[in-house]
Short mmCIF file of C-alpha atoms in Angstrom, two decimals:
data_model
loop_
_atom_site.label_atom_id
_atom_site.label_comp_id
_atom_site.label_asym_id
_atom_site.label_seq_id
_atom_site.Cartn_x
_atom_site.Cartn_y
_atom_site.Cartn_z
CA UNK I 226 123.38 320.18 -6.57
CA UNK I 227 119.85 320.12 -8.04
CA UNK I 228 117.85 316.86 -7.80
CA UNK I 229 114.50 315.60 -9.01
CA UNK I 230 113.17 316.13 -5.48
CA UNK I 231 114.19 319.80 -5.61
CA UNK I 232 112.38 320.32 -8.90
CA UNK I 233 109.32 318.47 -7.57
CA UNK I 234 109.17 320.77 -4.54
CA UNK I 235 109.49 323.90 -6.67
CA UNK I 236 106.83 322.69 -9.08
CA UNK I 237 104.52 321.45 -6.33
CA UNK I 238 104.22 317.99 -7.89
CA UNK I 239 105.42 314.47 -7.15
CA UNK I 240 108.85 312.98 -7.95
CA UNK I 241 107.26 310.62 -10.50
CA UNK I 242 105.50 313.51 -12.26
CA UNK I 243 108.83 315.29 -12.69
CA UNK I 244 110.40 312.10 -14.09
CA UNK I 245 107.55 311.69 -16.59
CA UNK I 246 107.66 315.33 -17.60
CA UNK I 247 111.39 315.25 -18.27
CA UNK I 248 110.85 312.07 -20.31
CA UNK I 249 108.18 313.93 -22.36
CA UNK I 250 105.48 311.51 -21.22
CA UNK I 251 101.98 312.12 -22.64
CA UNK I 252 100.60 311.30 -19.18
CA UNK I 253 101.62 314.76 -17.93
CA UNK I 254 99.52 317.84 -18.66
CA UNK I 255 101.32 319.93 -21.35
CA UNK I 256 101.31 323.11 -19.22
CA UNK I 257 102.69 321.23 -16.20
CA UNK I 258 105.27 319.54 -18.38
CA UNK I 259 106.39 322.89 -19.81
CA UNK I 260 106.67 324.44 -16.33
CA UNK I 261 108.71 321.50 -14.98
CA UNK I 262 111.07 321.45 -17.94
CA UNK I 263 111.62 325.23 -17.61
CA UNK I 264 112.43 324.84 -13.90
CA UNK I 265 114.89 322.06 -14.70
CA UNK I 266 116.56 324.09 -17.44
CA UNK I 267 116.85 327.20 -15.23
CA UNK I 268 118.50 325.08 -12.53
CA UNK I 269 121.01 323.56 -14.94
CA UNK I 270 119.41 320.14 -14.75
CA UNK I 271 120.30 317.91 -17.71
CA UNK I 272 116.80 317.32 -19.01
CA UNK I 273 117.67 315.36 -22.14
CA UNK I 274 120.12 313.14 -20.30
CA UNK I 275 117.47 312.04 -17.82
CA UNK I 276 115.21 311.03 -20.67
CA UNK I 277 118.00 309.18 -22.40
CA UNK I 278 118.77 307.07 -19.37
CA UNK I 279 115.26 305.80 -18.77
CA UNK I 280 115.13 302.06 -19.35
CA UNK I 281 112.94 302.42 -22.42
CA UNK I 282 115.61 304.61 -24.00
CA UNK I 283 118.63 302.56 -22.98
CA UNK I 284 121.39 302.21 -25.55
CA UNK I 285 122.98 299.24 -23.72
CA UNK I 286 126.33 301.01 -23.86
CA UNK I 287 128.78 301.90 -21.11
CA UNK I 288 131.55 304.47 -21.49
CA UNK I 289 135.03 303.90 -20.12
CA UNK I 290 137.54 306.76 -19.87
CA UNK I 291 141.20 306.00 -19.10
CA UNK I 292 144.16 308.38 -19.43
CA UNK I 293 146.31 306.32 -21.81
CA UNK I 294 147.30 302.83 -22.91
CA UNK I 295 151.09 303.24 -22.98
CA UNK I 296 151.17 302.57 -19.24
CA UNK I 297 150.57 298.78 -18.93
CA UNK I 298 148.29 299.31 -15.94
CA UNK I 299 145.53 300.81 -18.08
CA UNK I 300 145.29 298.12 -20.79
CA UNK I 301 144.84 295.57 -18.02
CA UNK I 302 142.00 297.63 -16.55
CA UNK I 303 140.46 298.05 -20.01
CA UNK I 304 140.50 294.31 -20.71
CA UNK I 305 139.03 293.37 -17.33
CA UNK I 306 136.29 296.01 -17.62
CA UNK I 307 135.51 295.06 -21.23
CA UNK I 308 135.05 291.41 -20.29
CA UNK I 309 132.68 292.21 -17.43
CA UNK I 310 130.71 294.80 -19.38
CA UNK I 311 130.20 292.28 -22.17
CA UNK I 312 129.07 289.61 -19.70
CA UNK I 313 126.50 292.08 -18.36
CA UNK I 314 125.09 292.53 -21.85
CA UNK I 315 126.47 295.98 -22.64
CA UNK I 316 128.78 297.38 -25.30
CA UNK I 317 131.87 299.30 -24.20
CA UNK I 318 132.77 302.73 -25.59
CA UNK I 319 136.44 303.44 -24.84
CA UNK I 320 137.89 306.96 -24.69
CA UNK I 321 141.41 308.13 -23.82
CA UNK I 322 141.63 311.33 -21.79
CA UNK I 323 145.39 311.74 -22.35
CA UNK I 324 148.47 311.27 -20.19
CA UNK I 325 147.70 314.62 -18.50
CA UNK I 326 143.93 314.04 -18.68
CA UNK I 327 143.71 317.01 -21.01
CA UNK I 328 140.78 315.50 -22.95
CA UNK I 329 138.74 314.35 -19.98
CA UNK I 330 136.02 316.97 -20.53
CA UNK I 331 135.75 316.14 -24.24
CA UNK I 332 135.54 312.40 -23.50
CA UNK I 333 132.61 312.85 -21.15
CA UNK I 334 130.85 315.17 -23.59
CA UNK I 335 131.19 312.56 -26.34
CA UNK I 336 129.80 309.80 -24.15
CA UNK I 337 126.80 311.95 -23.24
CA UNK I 338 126.27 312.68 -26.91
CA UNK I 339 126.34 308.94 -27.65
CA UNK I 340 123.79 308.38 -24.88
CA UNK I 341 125.86 305.98 -22.80
CA UNK I 342 123.77 304.36 -20.06
CA UNK I 343 126.59 304.95 -17.58
CA UNK I 344 130.23 306.04 -17.41
CA UNK I 345 133.33 304.58 -15.79
CA UNK I 346 136.01 307.25 -15.32
CA UNK I 347 139.57 306.35 -14.33
CA UNK I 348 141.31 309.34 -12.77
CA UNK I 349 145.07 309.78 -12.47
CA UNK I 350 147.60 312.14 -10.93
CA UNK I 351 145.69 315.27 -11.96
CA UNK I 352 142.65 314.18 -10.00
CA UNK I 353 139.22 314.93 -11.44
CA UNK I 354 139.81 317.39 -14.27
CA UNK I 355 136.19 317.36 -15.48
CA UNK I 356 134.75 318.03 -12.03
CA UNK I 357 131.99 320.39 -13.20
CA UNK I 358 130.88 317.96 -15.89
CA UNK I 359 130.83 315.02 -13.47
CA UNK I 360 128.86 317.02 -10.91
CA UNK I 361 126.36 317.85 -13.63
CA UNK I 362 126.03 314.17 -14.54
CA UNK I 363 125.54 313.16 -10.93
CA UNK I 364 122.87 315.84 -10.55
CA UNK I 365 121.07 314.70 -13.69
CA UNK I 366 120.99 311.06 -12.65
CA UNK I 367 123.43 309.73 -15.23
CA UNK I 368 125.30 306.93 -13.42
CA UNK I 369 129.03 307.54 -13.18
CA UNK I 370 131.68 305.79 -11.09
CA UNK I 371 135.24 306.99 -10.54
CA UNK I 372 138.31 304.80 -10.13
CA UNK I 373 140.96 306.47 -7.99
CA UNK I 374 140.78 308.86 -5.08
CA UNK I 375 139.47 312.40 -5.60
CA UNK I 376 139.38 315.06 -2.92
CA UNK I 377 136.00 316.65 -2.31
CA UNK I 378 134.06 313.95 -4.16
CA UNK I 379 132.10 312.40 -1.31
CA UNK I 380 128.90 312.66 -3.38
CA UNK I 381 130.30 310.60 -6.27
CA UNK I 382 130.50 306.79 -6.44
CA UNK I 383 134.15 305.82 -6.23
CA UNK I 384 136.29 302.67 -6.22
CA UNK I 385 139.73 303.25 -4.75
CA UNK I 386 142.82 301.14 -4.24
CA UNK I 387 144.08 301.65 -0.69
CA UNK I 388 147.62 301.89 -1.99
CA UNK I 389 148.84 303.25 1.35
CA UNK I 390 148.54 299.73 2.76
CA UNK I 391 150.67 298.37 -0.06
CA UNK I 392 153.25 301.14 0.32
CA UNK I 393 153.47 300.39 4.02
CA UNK I 394 154.11 296.70 3.28
CA UNK I 395 156.89 297.65 0.85
CA UNK I 396 158.52 299.84 3.47
CA UNK I 397 158.30 297.17 6.18
CA UNK I 398 159.66 294.52 3.80
CA UNK I 399 162.75 296.58 2.92
CA UNK I 400 163.36 297.57 6.53
CA UNK I 401 163.09 293.96 7.71
CA UNK I 402 165.66 292.99 5.08
CA UNK I 403 168.02 295.53 6.68
CA UNK I 404 167.81 298.43 4.22
CA UNK I 405 168.24 301.96 5.58
CA UNK I 406 169.32 303.91 2.46
CA UNK I 407 166.15 303.54 0.37
CA UNK I 408 165.50 305.63 -2.73
CA UNK I 409 162.19 306.38 -4.45
CA UNK I 410 161.74 306.91 -8.17
CA UNK I 411 158.30 307.85 -9.42
CA UNK I 412 155.41 310.25 -9.34
CA UNK I 413 154.56 312.79 -6.66
CA UNK I 414 151.85 311.59 -4.24
CA UNK I 415 148.40 312.36 -5.63
CA UNK I 416 145.97 310.07 -3.81
CA UNK I 417 145.82 311.71 -0.39
CA UNK I 418 146.03 309.36 2.57
CA UNK I 419 145.50 306.43 0.17
CA UNK I 420 148.66 307.13 -1.82
CA UNK I 421 151.34 304.43 -1.71
CA UNK I 422 153.93 307.01 -0.68
CA UNK I 423 151.86 307.89 2.39
CA UNK I 424 152.09 304.30 3.64
CA UNK I 425 155.71 303.90 2.57
CA UNK I 426 156.85 307.01 4.43
CA UNK I 427 154.82 305.95 7.46
CA UNK I 428 156.81 302.70 7.59
CA UNK I 429 160.10 304.61 7.33
CA UNK I 430 159.08 307.08 10.02
CA UNK I 431 158.13 304.31 12.43
CA UNK I 432 161.68 302.95 12.11
CA UNK I 433 163.35 306.34 12.35
CA UNK I 434 164.49 306.28 8.72
CA UNK I 435 164.54 309.47 6.66
CA UNK I 436 163.87 309.91 2.96
CA UNK I 437 166.24 312.76 2.03
CA UNK I 438 165.63 314.83 -1.08
CA UNK I 439 168.67 313.28 -2.78
CA UNK I 440 166.99 309.86 -2.61
CA UNK I 441 163.55 311.00 -3.78
CA UNK I 442 163.31 311.52 -7.56
CA UNK I 443 160.24 312.35 -9.66
CA UNK I 444 160.29 310.52 -12.99
CA UNK I 445 157.65 309.61 -15.57
CA UNK I 446 159.59 308.42 -18.63
CA UNK I 447 162.74 306.62 -19.72
CA UNK I 448 164.96 309.72 -19.87
CA UNK I 449 163.90 310.89 -16.41
CA UNK I 450 164.34 307.43 -14.88
CA UNK I 451 167.79 307.13 -16.48
CA UNK I 452 168.82 310.50 -15.09
CA UNK I 453 167.51 309.54 -11.63
CA UNK I 454 169.40 306.24 -11.62
CA UNK I 455 172.63 307.90 -12.68
CA UNK I 456 172.27 310.53 -9.96
CA UNK I 457 171.66 307.87 -7.30
CA UNK I 458 174.68 305.85 -8.37
CA UNK I 459 176.88 308.94 -8.35
CA UNK I 460 176.21 309.67 -4.68
CA UNK I 461 179.04 309.16 -2.22
CA UNK I 462 176.72 306.80 -0.37
CA UNK I 463 174.33 305.28 -2.95
CA UNK I 464 171.11 303.65 -1.78
CA UNK I 465 170.89 299.89 -1.29
CA UNK I 466 167.28 299.71 -2.49
CA UNK I 467 165.04 301.53 -4.96
CA UNK I 468 161.25 301.69 -4.67
CA UNK I 469 159.76 302.43 -8.10
CA UNK I 470 156.29 303.99 -7.93
CA UNK I 471 154.92 301.49 -10.46
CA UNK I 472 156.10 298.35 -12.25
CA UNK I 473 156.58 300.08 -15.60
CA UNK I 474 159.05 302.47 -13.95
CA UNK I 475 160.74 299.55 -12.18
CA UNK I 476 161.37 297.95 -15.59
CA UNK I 477 163.17 301.12 -16.68
CA UNK I 478 165.19 301.10 -13.45
CA UNK I 479 166.26 297.54 -14.30
CA UNK I 480 167.50 298.62 -17.70
CA UNK I 481 169.49 301.59 -16.47
CA UNK I 482 171.03 299.65 -13.60
CA UNK I 483 172.00 296.99 -16.12
CA UNK I 484 173.59 299.60 -18.37
CA UNK I 485 175.64 300.73 -15.36
CA UNK I 486 176.68 297.16 -14.59
CA UNK I 487 174.83 297.04 -11.27
CA UNK I 488 173.33 293.67 -10.38
CA UNK I 489 169.82 293.14 -9.04
CA UNK I 490 169.43 292.15 -6.22
CA UNK I 491 173.08 291.48 -5.36
CA UNK I 492 174.03 295.15 -5.37
CA UNK I 493 170.67 296.90 -5.57
CA UNK I 494 167.24 295.78 -4.44
CA UNK I 495 164.40 296.99 -6.67
CA UNK I 496 160.70 296.85 -5.84
CA UNK I 497 157.68 298.05 -7.81
CA UNK I 498 153.92 298.41 -7.50
CA UNK I 499 150.90 296.93 -9.37
CA UNK I 500 152.09 293.35 -10.06
CA UNK I 501 151.63 293.65 -13.81
CA UNK I 502 152.54 290.72 -16.07
CA UNK I 503 155.90 292.30 -16.79
CA UNK I 504 156.88 291.75 -13.13
CA UNK I 505 157.52 288.09 -13.93
CA UNK I 506 159.08 288.83 -17.33
CA UNK I 507 161.90 290.78 -15.68
CA UNK I 508 165.02 288.98 -14.51
CA UNK I 509 165.16 288.59 -11.60
CA UNK I 510 161.40 288.53 -11.07
CA UNK I 511 160.20 291.76 -9.50
CA UNK I 512 159.06 292.12 -5.90
CA UNK I 513 155.96 294.28 -6.10
CA UNK I 514 152.51 294.96 -4.70
CA UNK I 515 149.40 293.59 -6.34
CA UNK I 516 146.42 291.26 -6.30
CA UNK I 517 144.15 294.32 -6.33
CA UNK I 518 143.55 295.17 -9.99
CA UNK I 519 141.00 292.40 -10.62
CA UNK I 520 138.84 293.25 -7.59
CA UNK I 521 139.12 296.96 -8.44
CA UNK I 522 137.81 296.36 -11.96
CA UNK I 523 135.12 293.99 -10.70
CA UNK I 524 133.73 296.48 -8.17
CA UNK I 525 134.08 299.30 -10.70
CA UNK I 526 131.74 297.58 -13.15
CA UNK I 527 129.45 296.01 -10.55
CA UNK I 528 128.69 299.34 -8.92
CA UNK I 529 127.92 301.06 -12.22
CA UNK I 530 125.64 298.24 -13.41
CA UNK I 531 123.82 298.42 -10.08
CA UNK I 532 123.32 302.16 -10.51
CA UNK I 533 122.05 301.72 -14.06
CA UNK I 534 119.55 299.04 -13.07
CA UNK I 535 118.32 300.52 -9.80
CA UNK I 536 118.88 304.22 -10.45
CA UNK I 537 121.39 306.63 -8.98
CA UNK I 538 119.28 309.69 -8.23
CA UNK I 539 119.11 310.48 -4.51
CA UNK I 540 121.01 307.28 -3.66
CA UNK I 541 123.91 307.74 -1.20
CA UNK I 542 127.29 307.58 -2.92
CA UNK I 543 129.29 304.43 -2.31
CA UNK I 544 133.05 304.46 -1.71
CA UNK I 545 134.71 301.06 -2.03
CA UNK I 546 138.32 300.48 -0.99
CA UNK I 547 140.49 297.60 -2.15
CA UNK I 548 143.78 296.86 -0.37
CA UNK I 549 146.71 295.38 -2.36
CA UNK I 550 149.22 292.89 -0.97
CA UNK I 551 152.98 292.50 -1.13
CA UNK I 552 154.28 289.90 -3.58
CA UNK I 553 157.88 288.99 -2.70
CA UNK I 554 160.10 287.76 -5.52
CA UNK I 555 163.82 287.63 -6.29
CA UNK I 556 164.52 291.34 -6.85
CA UNK I 557 164.63 292.09 -3.12
CA UNK I 558 167.44 290.90 -0.85
CA UNK I 559 169.44 292.15 2.15
CA UNK I 560 171.65 295.20 1.44
CA UNK I 561 175.05 294.74 -0.16
CA UNK I 562 177.99 294.48 2.27
CA UNK I 563 180.18 297.12 0.66
CA UNK I 564 180.27 299.72 -2.14
CA UNK I 565 179.00 299.04 -5.64
CA UNK I 566 181.90 297.54 -7.56
CA UNK I 567 180.34 295.80 -10.56
CA UNK I 568 180.74 297.59 -13.90
CA UNK I 569 181.23 301.33 -14.05
CA UNK I 570 179.09 304.07 -12.59
CA UNK I 571 178.92 307.67 -13.80
#
């Protein structure tokens, strides 16, 4: 990764001379300026972006990229970030990278074109799709902070929820209630050792409990959740508890269990993750994991503002981890005594 120091060494000048040359300062000899700019261009250094992000050229805008807004988790992040960005005196430019992050590269290109002073990028299950673009931004000195965990991104500022701790608490909670047949409905693990499933499975393993394939279903939408619920209820020995990967999926589990005439938590315990507002709209109120979104958003913005004001070139990357906590409500109870008898199951 090329830095200002690298260009300075190649050009035989100081770090400040390189900065002035890339900003087209009249204080630098024209021949020296031309030589420095050619070195930067040959090395793939983003010359124009450096100039744009000097304080005198600040646009007072910050870019935020999130995958989508149909998942209630993201609108909450957007609102929290928008409030804090506004309080810091900046304008927010919001871009959606898509449910599969298919537009992540285009979003970053647009924010560079609009000369954002810094970028907040929320990653998702596909990791860092625009890795090359982000590496280029980091190398050019454009401040960028990631939310989420990304493998091989030690050089990038990152704010991560240590969801493994929350998943472990969910597992321990269900085990302590007496559950042994526990199903999972949700997304495949995608956050390494910080993924909630890593902690959840650790809790099960410590108690000698297995998570067989029949009780582990991948689901992202209503149809897939409905199919998963029906399959679980059709088993000869259905689970006594369901861990939904996120609250929005837990809400769908509620609906499909209700359609099957299965009571929560009398016949099936259901727990979620994120502690979104909808957790207390559901009946019974949802046991979940939360109290981490606000500090995540706060550190997300704080770190970027710090980078913008102080500068990010040659500064060691910071990785900040926020641990969520279990929030116990009425949707979790000891396992039912016998088979499911309420209503009809497929």
